[in-house]
Each structure stands twice: as structure tokens, then as C-alpha cells.
Coordinates of C-alpha atoms and ligand atoms in Angstrom, one line a residue:
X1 CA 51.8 -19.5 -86.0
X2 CA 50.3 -23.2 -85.8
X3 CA 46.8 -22.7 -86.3
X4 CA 44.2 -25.5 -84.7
X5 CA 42.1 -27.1 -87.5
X6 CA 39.2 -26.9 -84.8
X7 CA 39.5 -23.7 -83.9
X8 CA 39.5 -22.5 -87.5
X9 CA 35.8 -24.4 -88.2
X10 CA 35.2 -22.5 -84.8
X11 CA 36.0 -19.3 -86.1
X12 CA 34.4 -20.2 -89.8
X13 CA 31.2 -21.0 -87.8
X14 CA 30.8 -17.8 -86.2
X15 CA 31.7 -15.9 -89.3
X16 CA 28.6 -17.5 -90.8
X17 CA 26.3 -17.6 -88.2
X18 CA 27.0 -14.2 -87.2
X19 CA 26.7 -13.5 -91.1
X20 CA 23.3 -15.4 -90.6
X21 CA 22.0 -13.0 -88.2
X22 CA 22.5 -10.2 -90.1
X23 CA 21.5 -11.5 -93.1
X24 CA 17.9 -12.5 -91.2
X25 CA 17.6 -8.7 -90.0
X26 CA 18.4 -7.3 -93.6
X27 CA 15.8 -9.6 -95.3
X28 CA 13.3 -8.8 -92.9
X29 CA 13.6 -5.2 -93.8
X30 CA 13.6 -5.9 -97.4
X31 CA 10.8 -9.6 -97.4
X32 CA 9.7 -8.0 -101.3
X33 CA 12.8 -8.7 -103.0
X34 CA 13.4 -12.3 -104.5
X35 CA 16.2 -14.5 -104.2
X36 CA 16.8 -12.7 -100.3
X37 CA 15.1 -14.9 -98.4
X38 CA 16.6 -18.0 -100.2
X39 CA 20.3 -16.4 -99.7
X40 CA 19.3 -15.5 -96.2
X41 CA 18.5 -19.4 -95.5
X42 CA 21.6 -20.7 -97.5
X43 CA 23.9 -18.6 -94.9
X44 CA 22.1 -19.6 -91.8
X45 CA 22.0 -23.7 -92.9
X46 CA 26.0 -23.2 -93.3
X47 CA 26.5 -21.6 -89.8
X48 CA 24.3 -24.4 -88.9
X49 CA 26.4 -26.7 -90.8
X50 CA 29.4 -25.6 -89.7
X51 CA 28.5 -25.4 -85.7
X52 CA 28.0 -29.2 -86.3
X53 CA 31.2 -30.2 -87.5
X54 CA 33.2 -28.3 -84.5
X55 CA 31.0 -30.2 -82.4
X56 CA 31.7 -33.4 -83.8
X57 CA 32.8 -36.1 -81.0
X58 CA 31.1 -33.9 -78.8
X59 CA 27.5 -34.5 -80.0
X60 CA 26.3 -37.6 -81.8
X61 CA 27.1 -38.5 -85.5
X62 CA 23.6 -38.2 -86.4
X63 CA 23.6 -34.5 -85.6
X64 CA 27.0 -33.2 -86.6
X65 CA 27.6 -35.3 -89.4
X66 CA 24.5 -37.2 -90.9
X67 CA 22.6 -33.6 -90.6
X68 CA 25.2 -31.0 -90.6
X69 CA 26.6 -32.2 -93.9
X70 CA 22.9 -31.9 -94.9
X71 CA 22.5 -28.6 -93.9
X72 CA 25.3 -27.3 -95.7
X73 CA 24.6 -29.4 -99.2
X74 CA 20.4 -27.9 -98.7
X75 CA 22.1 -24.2 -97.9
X76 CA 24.1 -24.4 -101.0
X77 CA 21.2 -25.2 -102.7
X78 CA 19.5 -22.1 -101.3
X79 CA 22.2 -20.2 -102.6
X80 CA 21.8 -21.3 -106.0
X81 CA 17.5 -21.0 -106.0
X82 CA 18.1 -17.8 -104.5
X83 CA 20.1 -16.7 -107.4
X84 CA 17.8 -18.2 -109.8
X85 CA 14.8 -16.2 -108.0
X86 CA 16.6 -13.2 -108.1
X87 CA 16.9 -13.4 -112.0
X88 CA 13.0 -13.8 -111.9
X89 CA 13.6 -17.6 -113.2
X90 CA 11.5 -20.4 -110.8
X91 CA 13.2 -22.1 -107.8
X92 CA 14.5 -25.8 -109.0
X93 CA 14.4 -28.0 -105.4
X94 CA 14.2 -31.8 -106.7
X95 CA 17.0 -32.6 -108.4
X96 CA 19.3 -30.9 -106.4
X97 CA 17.4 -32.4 -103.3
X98 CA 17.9 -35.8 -104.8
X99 CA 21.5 -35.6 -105.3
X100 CA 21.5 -34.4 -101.8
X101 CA 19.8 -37.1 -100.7
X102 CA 21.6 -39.8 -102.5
X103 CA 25.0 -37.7 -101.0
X104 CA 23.2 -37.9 -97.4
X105 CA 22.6 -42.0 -98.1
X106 CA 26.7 -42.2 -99.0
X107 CA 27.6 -40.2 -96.0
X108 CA 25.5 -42.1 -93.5
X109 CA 26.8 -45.1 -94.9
X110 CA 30.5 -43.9 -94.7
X111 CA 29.2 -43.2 -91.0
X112 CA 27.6 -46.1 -89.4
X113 CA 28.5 -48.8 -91.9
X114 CA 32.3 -48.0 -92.5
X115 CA 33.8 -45.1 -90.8
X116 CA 35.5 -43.8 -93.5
X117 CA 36.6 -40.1 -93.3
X118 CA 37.9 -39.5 -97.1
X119 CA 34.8 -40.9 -98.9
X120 CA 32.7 -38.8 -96.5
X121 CA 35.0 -35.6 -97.8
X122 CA 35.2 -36.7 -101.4
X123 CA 30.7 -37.2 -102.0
X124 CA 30.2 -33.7 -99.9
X125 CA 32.8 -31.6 -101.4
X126 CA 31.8 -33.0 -104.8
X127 CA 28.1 -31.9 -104.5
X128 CA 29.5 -28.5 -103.2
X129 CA 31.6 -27.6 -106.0
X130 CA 28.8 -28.8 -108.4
X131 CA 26.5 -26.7 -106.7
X132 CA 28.7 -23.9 -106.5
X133 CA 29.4 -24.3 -110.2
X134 CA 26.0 -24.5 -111.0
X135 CA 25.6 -20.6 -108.8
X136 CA 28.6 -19.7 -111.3
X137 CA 26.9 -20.4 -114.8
X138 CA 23.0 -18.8 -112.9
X139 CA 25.1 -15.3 -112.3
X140 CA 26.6 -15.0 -115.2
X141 CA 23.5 -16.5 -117.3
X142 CA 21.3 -14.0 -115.2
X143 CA 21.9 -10.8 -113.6
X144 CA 25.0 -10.5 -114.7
X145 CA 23.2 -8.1 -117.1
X146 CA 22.1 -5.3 -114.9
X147 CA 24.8 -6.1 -112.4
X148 CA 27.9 -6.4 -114.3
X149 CA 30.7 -5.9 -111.4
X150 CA 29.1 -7.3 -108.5
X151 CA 27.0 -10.6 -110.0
X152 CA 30.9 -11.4 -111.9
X153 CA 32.9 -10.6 -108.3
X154 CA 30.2 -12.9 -106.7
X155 CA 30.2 -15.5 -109.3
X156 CA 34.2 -15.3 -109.4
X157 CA 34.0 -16.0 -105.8
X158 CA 31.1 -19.3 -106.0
X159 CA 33.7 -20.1 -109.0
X160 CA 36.8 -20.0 -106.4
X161 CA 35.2 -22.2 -103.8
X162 CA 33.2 -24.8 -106.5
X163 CA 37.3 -25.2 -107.6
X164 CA 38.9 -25.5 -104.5
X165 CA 36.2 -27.9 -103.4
X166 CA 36.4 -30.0 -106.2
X167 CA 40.5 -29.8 -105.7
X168 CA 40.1 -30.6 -102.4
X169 CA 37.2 -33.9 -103.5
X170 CA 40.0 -35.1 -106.1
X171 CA 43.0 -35.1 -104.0
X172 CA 41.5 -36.9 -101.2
X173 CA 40.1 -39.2 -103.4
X174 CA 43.5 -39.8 -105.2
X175 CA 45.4 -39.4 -102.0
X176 CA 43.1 -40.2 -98.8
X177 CA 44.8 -39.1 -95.4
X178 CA 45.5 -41.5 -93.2
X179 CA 43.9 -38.8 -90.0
X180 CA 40.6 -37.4 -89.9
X181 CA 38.8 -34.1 -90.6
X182 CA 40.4 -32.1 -87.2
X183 CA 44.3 -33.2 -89.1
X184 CA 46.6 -30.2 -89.2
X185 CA 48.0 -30.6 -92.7
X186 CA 48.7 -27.2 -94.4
X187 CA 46.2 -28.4 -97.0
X188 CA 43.4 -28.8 -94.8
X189 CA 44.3 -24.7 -93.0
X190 CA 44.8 -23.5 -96.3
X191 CA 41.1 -25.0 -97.9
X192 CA 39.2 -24.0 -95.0
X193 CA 40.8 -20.5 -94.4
X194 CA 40.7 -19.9 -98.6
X195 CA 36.3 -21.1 -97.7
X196 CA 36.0 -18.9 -94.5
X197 CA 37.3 -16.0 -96.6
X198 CA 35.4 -16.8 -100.0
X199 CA 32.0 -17.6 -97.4
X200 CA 32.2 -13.7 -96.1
X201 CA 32.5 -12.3 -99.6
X202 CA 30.0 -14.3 -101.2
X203 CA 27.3 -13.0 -99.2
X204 CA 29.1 -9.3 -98.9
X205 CA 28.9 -9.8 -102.9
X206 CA 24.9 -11.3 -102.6
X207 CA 24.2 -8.4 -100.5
X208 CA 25.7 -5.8 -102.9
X209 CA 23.4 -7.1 -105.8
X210 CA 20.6 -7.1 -103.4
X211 CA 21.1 -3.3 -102.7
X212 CA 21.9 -2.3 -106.1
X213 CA 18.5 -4.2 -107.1
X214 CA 16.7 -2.0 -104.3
X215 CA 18.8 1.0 -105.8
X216 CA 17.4 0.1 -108.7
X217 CA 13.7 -0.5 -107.8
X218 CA 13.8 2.6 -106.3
X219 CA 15.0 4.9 -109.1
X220 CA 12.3 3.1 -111.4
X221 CA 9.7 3.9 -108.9
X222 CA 10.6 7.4 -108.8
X223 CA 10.6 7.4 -112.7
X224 CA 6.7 6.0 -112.2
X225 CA 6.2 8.5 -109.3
X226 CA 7.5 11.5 -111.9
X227 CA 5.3 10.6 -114.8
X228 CA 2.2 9.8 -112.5
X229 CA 2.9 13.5 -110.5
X230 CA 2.8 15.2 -114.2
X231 CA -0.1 12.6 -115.6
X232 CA -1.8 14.5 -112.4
X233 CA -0.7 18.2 -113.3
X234 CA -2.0 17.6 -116.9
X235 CA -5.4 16.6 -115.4
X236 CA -5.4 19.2 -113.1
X237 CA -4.9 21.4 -115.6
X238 CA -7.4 20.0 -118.1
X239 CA -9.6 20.6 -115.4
X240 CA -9.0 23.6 -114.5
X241 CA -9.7 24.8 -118.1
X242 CA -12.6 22.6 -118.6
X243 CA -13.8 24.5 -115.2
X244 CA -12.6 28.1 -116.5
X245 CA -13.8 27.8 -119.8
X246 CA -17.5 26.0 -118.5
X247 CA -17.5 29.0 -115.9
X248 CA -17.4 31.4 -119.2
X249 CA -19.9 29.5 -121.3
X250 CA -22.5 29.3 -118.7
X251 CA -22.3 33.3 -117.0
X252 CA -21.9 34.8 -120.7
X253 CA -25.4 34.2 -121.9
X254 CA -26.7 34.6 -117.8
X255 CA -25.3 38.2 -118.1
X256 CA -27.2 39.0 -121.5
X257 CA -30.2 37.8 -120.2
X258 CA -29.7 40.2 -116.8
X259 CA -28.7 42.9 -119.0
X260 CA -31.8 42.9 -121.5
X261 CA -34.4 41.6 -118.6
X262 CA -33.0 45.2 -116.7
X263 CA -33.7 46.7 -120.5
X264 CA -36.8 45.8 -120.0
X265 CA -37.5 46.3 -116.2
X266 CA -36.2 50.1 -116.7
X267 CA -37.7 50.6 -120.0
X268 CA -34.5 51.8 -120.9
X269 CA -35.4 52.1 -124.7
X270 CA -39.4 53.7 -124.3
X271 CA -42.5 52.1 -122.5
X272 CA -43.1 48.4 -122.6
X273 CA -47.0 49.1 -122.4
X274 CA -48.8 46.6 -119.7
X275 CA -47.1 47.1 -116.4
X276 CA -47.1 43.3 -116.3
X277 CA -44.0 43.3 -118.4
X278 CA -42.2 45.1 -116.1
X279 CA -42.6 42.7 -113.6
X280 CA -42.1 39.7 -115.5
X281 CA -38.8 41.3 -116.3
X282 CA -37.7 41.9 -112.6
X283 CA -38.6 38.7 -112.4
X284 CA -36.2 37.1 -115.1
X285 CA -33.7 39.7 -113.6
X286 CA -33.8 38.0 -110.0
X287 CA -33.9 34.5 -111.6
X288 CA -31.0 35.3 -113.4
X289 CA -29.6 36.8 -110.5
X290 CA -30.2 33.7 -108.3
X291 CA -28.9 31.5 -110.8
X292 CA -26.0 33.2 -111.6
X293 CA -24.9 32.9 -107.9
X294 CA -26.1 29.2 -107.6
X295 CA -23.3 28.5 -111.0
X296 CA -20.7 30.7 -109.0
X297 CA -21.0 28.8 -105.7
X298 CA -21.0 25.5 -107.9
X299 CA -17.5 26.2 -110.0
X300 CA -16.2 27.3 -106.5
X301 CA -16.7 24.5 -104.9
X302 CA -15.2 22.5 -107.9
X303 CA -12.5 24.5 -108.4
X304 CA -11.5 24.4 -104.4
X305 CA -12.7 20.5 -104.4
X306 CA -10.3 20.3 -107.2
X307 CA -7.0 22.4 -105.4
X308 CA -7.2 24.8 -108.3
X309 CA -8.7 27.7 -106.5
X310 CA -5.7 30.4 -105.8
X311 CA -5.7 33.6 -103.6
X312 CA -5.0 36.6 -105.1
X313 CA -3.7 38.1 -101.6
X314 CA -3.0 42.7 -101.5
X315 CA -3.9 44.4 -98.3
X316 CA -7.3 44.9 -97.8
X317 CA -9.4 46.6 -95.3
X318 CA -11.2 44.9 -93.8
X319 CA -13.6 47.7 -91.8
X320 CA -14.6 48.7 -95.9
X321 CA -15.1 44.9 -96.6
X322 CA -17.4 44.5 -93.7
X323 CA -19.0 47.7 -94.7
X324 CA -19.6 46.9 -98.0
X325 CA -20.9 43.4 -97.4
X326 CA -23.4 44.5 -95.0
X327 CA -24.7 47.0 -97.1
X328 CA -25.2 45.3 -99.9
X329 CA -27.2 43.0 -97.8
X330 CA -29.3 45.5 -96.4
X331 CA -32.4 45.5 -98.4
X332 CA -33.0 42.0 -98.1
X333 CA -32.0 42.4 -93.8
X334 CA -34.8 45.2 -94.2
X335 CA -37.1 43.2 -96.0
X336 CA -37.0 40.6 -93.6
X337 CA -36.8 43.0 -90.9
X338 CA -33.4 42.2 -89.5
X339 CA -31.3 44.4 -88.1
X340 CA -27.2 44.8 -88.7
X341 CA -24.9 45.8 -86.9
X342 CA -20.8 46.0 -87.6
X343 CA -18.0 46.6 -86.3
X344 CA -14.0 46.2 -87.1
X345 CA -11.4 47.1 -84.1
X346 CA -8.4 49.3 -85.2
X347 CA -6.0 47.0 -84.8
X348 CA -7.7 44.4 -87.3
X349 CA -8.4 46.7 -89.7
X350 CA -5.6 46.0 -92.6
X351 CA -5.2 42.8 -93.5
X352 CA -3.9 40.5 -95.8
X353 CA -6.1 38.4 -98.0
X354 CA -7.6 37.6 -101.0
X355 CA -10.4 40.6 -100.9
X356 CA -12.8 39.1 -103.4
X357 CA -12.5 35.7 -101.3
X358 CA -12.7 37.8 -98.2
X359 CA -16.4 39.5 -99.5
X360 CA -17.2 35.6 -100.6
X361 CA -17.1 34.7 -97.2
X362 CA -18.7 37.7 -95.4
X363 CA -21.1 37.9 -98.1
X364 CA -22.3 34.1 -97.1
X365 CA -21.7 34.2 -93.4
X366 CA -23.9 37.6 -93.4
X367 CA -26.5 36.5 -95.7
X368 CA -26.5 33.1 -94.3
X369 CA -27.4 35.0 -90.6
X370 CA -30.1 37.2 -92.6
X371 CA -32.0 34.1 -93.8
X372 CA -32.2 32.5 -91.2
X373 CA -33.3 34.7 -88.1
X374 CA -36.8 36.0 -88.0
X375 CA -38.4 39.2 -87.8
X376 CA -36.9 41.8 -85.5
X377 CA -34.0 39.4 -84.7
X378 CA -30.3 40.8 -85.5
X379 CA -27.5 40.3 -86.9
X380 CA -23.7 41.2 -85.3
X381 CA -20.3 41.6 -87.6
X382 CA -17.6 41.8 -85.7
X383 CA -13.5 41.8 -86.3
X384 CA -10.7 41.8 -83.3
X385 CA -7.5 40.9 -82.8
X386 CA -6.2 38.3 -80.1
X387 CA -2.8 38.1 -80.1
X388 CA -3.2 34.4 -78.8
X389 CA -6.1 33.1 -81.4
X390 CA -5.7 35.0 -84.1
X391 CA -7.7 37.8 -86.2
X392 CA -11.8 36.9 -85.2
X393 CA -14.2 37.6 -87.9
X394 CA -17.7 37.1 -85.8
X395 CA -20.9 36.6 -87.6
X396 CA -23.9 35.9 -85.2
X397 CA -27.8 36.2 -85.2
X398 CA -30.1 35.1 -82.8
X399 CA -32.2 33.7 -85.4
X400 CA -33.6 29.7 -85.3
X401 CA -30.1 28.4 -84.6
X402 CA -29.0 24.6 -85.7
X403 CA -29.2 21.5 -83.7
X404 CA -26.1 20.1 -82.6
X405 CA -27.2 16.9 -84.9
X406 CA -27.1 19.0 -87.6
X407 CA -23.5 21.1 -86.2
X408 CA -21.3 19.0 -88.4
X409 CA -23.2 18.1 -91.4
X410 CA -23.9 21.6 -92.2
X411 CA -19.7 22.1 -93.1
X412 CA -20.6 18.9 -95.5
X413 CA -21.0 20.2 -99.4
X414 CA -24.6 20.2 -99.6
X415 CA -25.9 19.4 -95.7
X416 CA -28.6 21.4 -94.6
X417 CA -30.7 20.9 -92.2
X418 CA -34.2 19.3 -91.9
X419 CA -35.7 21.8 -89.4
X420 CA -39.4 22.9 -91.0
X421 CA -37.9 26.6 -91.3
X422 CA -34.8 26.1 -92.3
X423 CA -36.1 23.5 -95.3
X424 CA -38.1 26.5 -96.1
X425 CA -35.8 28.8 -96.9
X426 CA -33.7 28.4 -100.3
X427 CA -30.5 27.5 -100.6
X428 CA -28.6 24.7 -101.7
X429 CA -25.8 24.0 -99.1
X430 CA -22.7 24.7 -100.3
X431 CA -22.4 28.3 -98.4
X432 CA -21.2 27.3 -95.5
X433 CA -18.5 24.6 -96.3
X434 CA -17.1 27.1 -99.1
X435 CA -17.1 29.4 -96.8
X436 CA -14.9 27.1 -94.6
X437 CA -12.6 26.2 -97.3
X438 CA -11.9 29.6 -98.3
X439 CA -11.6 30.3 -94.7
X440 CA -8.4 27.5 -94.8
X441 CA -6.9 28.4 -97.4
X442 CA -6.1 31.9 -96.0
X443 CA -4.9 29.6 -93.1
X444 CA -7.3 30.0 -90.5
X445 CA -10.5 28.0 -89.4
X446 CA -14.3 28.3 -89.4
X447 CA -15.4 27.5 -85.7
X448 CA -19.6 27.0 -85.7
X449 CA -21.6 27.0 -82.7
X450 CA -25.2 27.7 -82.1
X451 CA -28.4 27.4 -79.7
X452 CA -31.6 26.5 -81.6
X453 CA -34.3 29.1 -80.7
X454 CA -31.4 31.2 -79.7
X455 CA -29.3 31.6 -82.5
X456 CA -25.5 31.0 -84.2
X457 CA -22.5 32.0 -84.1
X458 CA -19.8 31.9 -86.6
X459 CA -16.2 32.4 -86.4
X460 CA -13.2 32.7 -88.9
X461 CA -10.1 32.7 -87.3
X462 CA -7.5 34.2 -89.5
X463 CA -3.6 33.5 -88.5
X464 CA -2.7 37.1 -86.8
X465 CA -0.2 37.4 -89.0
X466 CA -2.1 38.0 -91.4
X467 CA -3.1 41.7 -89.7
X468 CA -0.8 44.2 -91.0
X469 CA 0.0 47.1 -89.1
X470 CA -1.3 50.1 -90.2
X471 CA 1.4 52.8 -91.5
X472 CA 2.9 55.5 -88.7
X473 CA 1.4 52.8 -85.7
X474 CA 4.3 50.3 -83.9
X475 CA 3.8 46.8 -83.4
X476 CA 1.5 45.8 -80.7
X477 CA 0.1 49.6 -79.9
X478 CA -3.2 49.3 -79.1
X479 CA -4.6 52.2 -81.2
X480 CA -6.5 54.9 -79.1
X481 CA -9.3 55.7 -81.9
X482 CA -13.1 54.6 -82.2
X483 CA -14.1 51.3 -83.5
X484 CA -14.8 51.2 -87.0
X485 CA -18.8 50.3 -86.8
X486 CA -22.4 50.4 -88.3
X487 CA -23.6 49.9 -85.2
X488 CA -23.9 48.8 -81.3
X489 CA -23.2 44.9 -81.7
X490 CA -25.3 43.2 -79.2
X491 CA -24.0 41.3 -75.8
X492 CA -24.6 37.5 -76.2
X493 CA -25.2 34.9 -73.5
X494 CA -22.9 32.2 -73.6
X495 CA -25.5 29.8 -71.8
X496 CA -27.1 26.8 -73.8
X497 CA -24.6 27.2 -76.7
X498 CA -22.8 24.4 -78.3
X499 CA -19.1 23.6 -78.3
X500 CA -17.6 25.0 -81.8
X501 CA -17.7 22.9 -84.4
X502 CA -14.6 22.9 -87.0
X503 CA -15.3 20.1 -89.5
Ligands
LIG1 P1 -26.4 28.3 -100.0 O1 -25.6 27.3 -100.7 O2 -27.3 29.1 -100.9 O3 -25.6 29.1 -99.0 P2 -27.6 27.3 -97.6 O4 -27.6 28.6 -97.0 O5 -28.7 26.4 -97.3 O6 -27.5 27.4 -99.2 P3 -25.1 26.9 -96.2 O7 -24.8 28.3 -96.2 O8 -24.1 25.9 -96.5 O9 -26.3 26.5 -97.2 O10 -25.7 26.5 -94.8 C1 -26.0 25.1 -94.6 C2 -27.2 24.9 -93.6 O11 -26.8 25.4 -92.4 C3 -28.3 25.8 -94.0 O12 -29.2 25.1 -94.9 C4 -29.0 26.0 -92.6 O13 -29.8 24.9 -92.3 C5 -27.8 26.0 -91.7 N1 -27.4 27.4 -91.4 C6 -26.4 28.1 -91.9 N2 -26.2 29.3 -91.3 C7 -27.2 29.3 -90.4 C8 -27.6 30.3 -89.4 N3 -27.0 31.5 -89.3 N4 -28.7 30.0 -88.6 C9 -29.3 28.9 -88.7 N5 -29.0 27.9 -89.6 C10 -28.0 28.1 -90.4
LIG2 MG1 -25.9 29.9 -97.2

């Protein structure tokens, strides 16, 4: 088959600009790594270079010659700095960039002056194969190291062309052709079909020590990623002890205190003698009490805060939760003179949960209602099932209520609100987002809404999964016996309420 010196540039040309292309869509994804974007200019300048010399006596001299050989020299060059880059050595522009210039002076020259093809050839081809010998001593110098097979392919291939373009310099220079560039001598075919070839596998070879860097990048980061994940298990840990151990330290001498101050209070060994004592002691009892819950609520909080806090989760029921809660909170409800009201529906009466967890956030939903309604206000507990929402645990009073303002801050650790009553009343404000927190990690979600004057309304919404079905009743009956209850829970209007609030 003859094959058209023109048509060969032709194809060499759209090899490398098509080469170009991708090259600029692969270093776009990948901007970080160095060398890339050098080795992704080098093969667009030699597409460039090589559209110009099969345009050559179409467009003028200036363009396809003057600055298409320049194009291809300066892409050469970005070949070589690319390599350099990529073994983390500085880019080296002005010699090179002289020589090309000095090469650009020689070709114009060998242009305008005397049109003189073989010197053209010889100065250009020269400069390659110096430059393509210089890419041969930078890979094996450089990454050759950490990428033995592909850095020694590539610079195998740089070494092929650098040899065949000084071959190619030499023999025109000792035997100049009498035609020009376009001349089908089997020479010329075989030089520029050996370059086309040895042009796709130098960047296939570039691209190949790109990945394996990226391969490589991204196996050290994982190494970093491993070490910082157990750096972060370790301190989790730590803290977790820290937290364990402070929780220890700071209830054991709380309990002694309790436990004598009750001594004391019951005059469990004989008579203290002035009543006063007595009541001093019930009085470091409640302290003790009170602070014994504040350090409870505190390690809590840091120990959910901190992702450390784990459910124990059995089968609980929840109609004796609610019970127990409520009662233990009675004599403060009576104090205040509250009223209390319960009640759990059959079908959401066993569920799943952490039960001490569960009581933690009855216990604070409950006493929460208590402490802030008034005199001869109430207070509702109720529990249903909606297959739709979920299992509804219902706290509400129609005590002083919360402004919508304050709706969202009062979920923040430590937001309460400014109201004159509400300041009035103790507490430090972690209840209620503990309360939520607990709340999520069984899953569900606390929804808050309220009517100042009117009072609050607070919801957990527990995934209904999370009901079991009680033994000898199918899924989905709807169980014919009584509410479990302490009580009539009173009918609320929804009028003047605000939206729930979640976070
Ligand atoms: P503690 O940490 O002892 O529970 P606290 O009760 O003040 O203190 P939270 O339970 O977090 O803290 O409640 C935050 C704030 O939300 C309260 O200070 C109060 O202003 C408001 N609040 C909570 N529940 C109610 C309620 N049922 N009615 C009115 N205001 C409430
Ligand atoms: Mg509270």
C-alpha cells in the first residue's frame, strides 16, 4: 500500500490532538497532581504543532512553520518539566526556551532568508532528540524509583524517538534530499509512522504513572485515614473512661453523704436531741439528692455529646414505666398541687428500649410538666400506636407554656427560658435536649409545641417497630381490653398552639 506522506501528518495530528482532548478532560479531574498539567500542554502544543505542518502551503509560513515548529520544540519542553514536576524537582523553562529560541531564529531564517527544507529538519529534529533525551535521563533519575515498569516503558519510548530523531537530524544533514518535507521516501513513512506510534504510547505510558501516583496517593491516604480513625477510638475511649471513672469518683462520696444525712434524718442509731438536727439532715439529704441528679444529667450529656452513650435495649413495658414514673413524681405533683393522669393503649404496651433510658426520659418530660404548671393545672401521660407515625409517648400540661422565641432554644444544652416564672424555677437546662437525644438514639424524635398561658405539649415518636406484640395477640389486632391508665387524660384544644418543634 503507498501511503501519502500528508495524509500520515494528517492522521499523526489527530492522534495527538484527539490525545490532547482527553488528556485536558483527565487533568481537569485530577488539577492536584504535578507534572499533569505540564504533560497535558506538551500533547496539545504537538497536535497544535502537527495541524500546522499538514497545513503547510495552505496557510502562511509564519503559522505552520515559524510557529508550528515552535509549538512542538515548547511542548517537548512541557514534557520534560512535567516530568521533572512529577519527581517533585522545580520546572527549568530558560535554557530550554533559549535553545528554542535560538532553533526558532535558524528556522525563520531557513524560511524567509533561504528556503532551505534540510537545515529546517536537521536544527528541529536536533532540539527534539535533545529534549527527548533529556525526558530519558529525568525518568530514570526520578520516578523511576516508585514506578519501575512504567517510568522505564515511558522513558524507553522518549529514548526511541530522541534516537530516531537524531537519526533522522544526521542523515539529512549528511545526505539532504533533493524534495521537501510532503517526499514519499520510505525513510520519511517509516520516521513519522515509528513517531505517531511512539507519540500514543508516551502519553498512554505518562498517564499510567499518573494513575499509579493517584493509586498511590490514595492508599497512603487511607493509611492516614486508618491511623487517624484509631487516634479517634483511643480518645474516645480515654474519654469514655475518664467520664466512667469521674462519674464514680463524684456519686461515691454523694451516696455516703445521702446515706449518713438519712442516718441522721431517721435517727436510725437513737435520738439526735434538738429537732433542728433532723431537719438540717433532710436538708443535706435533698441537697444531696439534687446534686446527685444535677452530676447525672451532666455525665449524660457528655457521654451522649461524646457518642459513648449505648442502649442497653430488653422488652420493656411501657404501661409499668409510665406508672412508675408518675408515681414517683407524685408527691412533688401533690405538693404543687398538680394533678396526673396516665394512660398507655394495649397495643403500645411492650416495647423495645433501653428501660432505664426510657424512665430518664419520662422522668424529665413528667417532672419537667410538674414544674412548670401552676396550682390545680394537670398533667396528661399518654402512649398510642399509629401505624403511620410511630409509637406516641405524650407528655402535656396546661401549665405557663413557652414562647415560640424560646421553642427552639429550649432543645439547646442549657437554653432556658427568660419568662419571670420559668427563671424562677430551678433547673439548669439540659432536661429537655437529653431528653431529645435519648429520644434519637432509640430512633425516634422529640416534637415540642406549646401555647404560653395555655400550656405544652411534648411528643416522642418512637419508630413502630419498636412495639412488640404482645404474646397469644396477631399482628395488627387491635386488642379489645381497657386502657392501661391512672387516670381520665384531659381533651386538649388545638387552637393557639405552635407548630412542633424538632431541633
Ligand atoms: P433541668 O436540666 O433540671 O431539666 P430545666 O427543666 O430548666 O432544667 P429543661 O428540662 O431542658 O431544663 O427545659 C428547658 C427549659 O424549657 C426550661 O427551663 C423551661 O423554661 C422550658 N420548659 C421545659 N418544659 C416545659 C414545660 N412543660 N412547660 C413550660 N416550660 C417548659
Ligand atoms: Mg427539666
Amino acid at each position: 500500500m503507498d501511503l501519502d506522506i500528508r495524509t500520515l501528518f494528517a492522521a499523526h495530528a489527530l492522534v495527538s490532538t484527539t490525545l490532547g482532548l482527553l488528556m485536558v478532560a483527565f487533568w481537569r479531574a485530577h488539577r492536584g497532581l504535578p507534572g499533569l498539567g505540564l504533560w497535558t500542554l506538551g500533547t496539545v502544543l504537538l497536535g497544535l504543532a502537527l495541524i500546522g505542518v499538514v497545513t503547510r502551503g495552505v496557510l502562511p509560513d509564519l503559522i505552520t512553520i515559524v510557529l508550528g515548529n515552535g509549538l512542538g520544540l515548547v511542548g517537548m519542553a512541557a514534557f520534560w518539566n512535567g516530568i521533572r514536576l512529577f519527581g517533585r524537582k522545580p520546572a527549568r523553562w530558560k535554557a530550554v526556551l533559549a535553545a528554542i529560541g535560538v532553533v526558532e531564529i535558524a528556522v525563520a531564517y531557513h524560511t524567509y532568508a533561504v528556503n532551505d527544507v534540510p537545515a529546517r529538519i536537521v536544527v528541529t529534529s536536533a532540539l527534539m532528540s535533545g529534549i527527548c533525551l533529556l525526558c530519558v535521563q529525568e525518568l530514570l533519575r526520578g520516578p523511576v524509583r516508585r514506578f519501575r515498569t512504567t517510568s522505564a516503558t515511558a522513558a524507553f519510548l522518549f529514548g526511541f524517538v530522541g534516537v530516531t530523531l537524531a537519526f533522522r537530524a544526521a542523515s539529512v544533514a549528511l545526505l539532504p534530499p533533493d524534495a521537501g518535507l510532503f517526499t514519499p521516501t520510505t525513510a520519511q513513512a517509516v520516521h513519522f509512522l515509528v513517531s505517531l506510534i511512539s507519540n500514543i504510547l508516551i502519553v498512554v505510558a505518562l498517564l499510567m504513572m499518573a494513575m499509579q501516583s493517584l493509586k498511590q496517593e490514595v492508599e497512603a491516604r487511607s493509611v492516614e485515614l486508618e491511623a487517624a480513625r484509631s487516634r479517634a477510638e483511643q480518645a474516645s475511649r480515654s474519654k469514655s473512661e475518664f467520664l466512667a471513672q469521674l462519674g464514680h469518683e463524684l456519686r461515691t462520696p454523694i451516696n455516703g453523704v445521702l446515706g449518713f444525712a438519712d442516718l441522721i434524718r431517721t435517727e436510725a442509731c437513737g435520738p439526735v436531741g434538738d429537732p433542728h438536727y433532723r431537719e438540717f439532715a433532710a436538708s443535706i439529704h435533698d441537697s444531696g439528692e439534687h446534686l446527685l441528679d444535677l452530676i447525672n444529667e451532666v455525665l449524660d450529656h457528655a457521654m451522649v455529646e461524646a457518642g459513648i452513650l449505648k442502649l442497653e435495649e430488653d422488652s420493656v413495658d411501657l404501661a409499668a414505666t409510665v406508672a412508675f414514673c408518675t408515681g414517683l413524681l407524685a408527691p412533688r405533683a401533690d405538693q404543687s398541687g398538680v394533678r396526673i393522669a396516665w394512660s398507655v393503649a394495649p397495643a403500645a404496651r411492650i416495647v423495645r428500649a433501653d428501660e432505664k433510658r426510657l424512665r430518664q426520659i419520662l422522668l424529665n418530660l413528667v417532672s419537667n410538666a410538674v414544674k412548670y404548671t401552676p396550682a390545680g393545672g394537670g398533667v396528661t401521660v399518654t402512649a398510642d400506636l399509629d401505624p403511620a407515625t410511630g409509637l406516641r409517648i405524650l407528655v402535656e400540661d396546661d401549665g405557663i407554656g413557652i414562647e415560640a422565641d424560646d421553642l427552639s432554644r429550649v432543645l439547646e444544652p442549657f437554653g432556658r427560658t427568660q419568662r419571670g416564672r420559668a427563671r424562677s424555677v430551678e433547673g439548669i437546662g439540659l432536661g429537655l435536649p437529653l431528653t431529645k437525644r435519648l429520644v434519637e438514639l432509640h430512633g425516634g424524635r422529640l416534637l415540642l409545641e406549646s401555647a404560653p398561658d395555655r400550656g405544652t405539649r411534648v411528643t416522642a415518636v418512637l419508630p413502630a417497630g419498636r412495639v412488640l406484640v404482645p404474646a397469644g395477640m396477631a399482628p395488627g389486632e387491635s386488642p379489645a381490653r381497657r386502657p392501661a391508665d391512672g387516670g381520665d387524660p384531659a381533651a386538649r384544644n388545638q387552637d393557639g398552639w405552635s407548630r412542633p418543634v424538632t431541633a
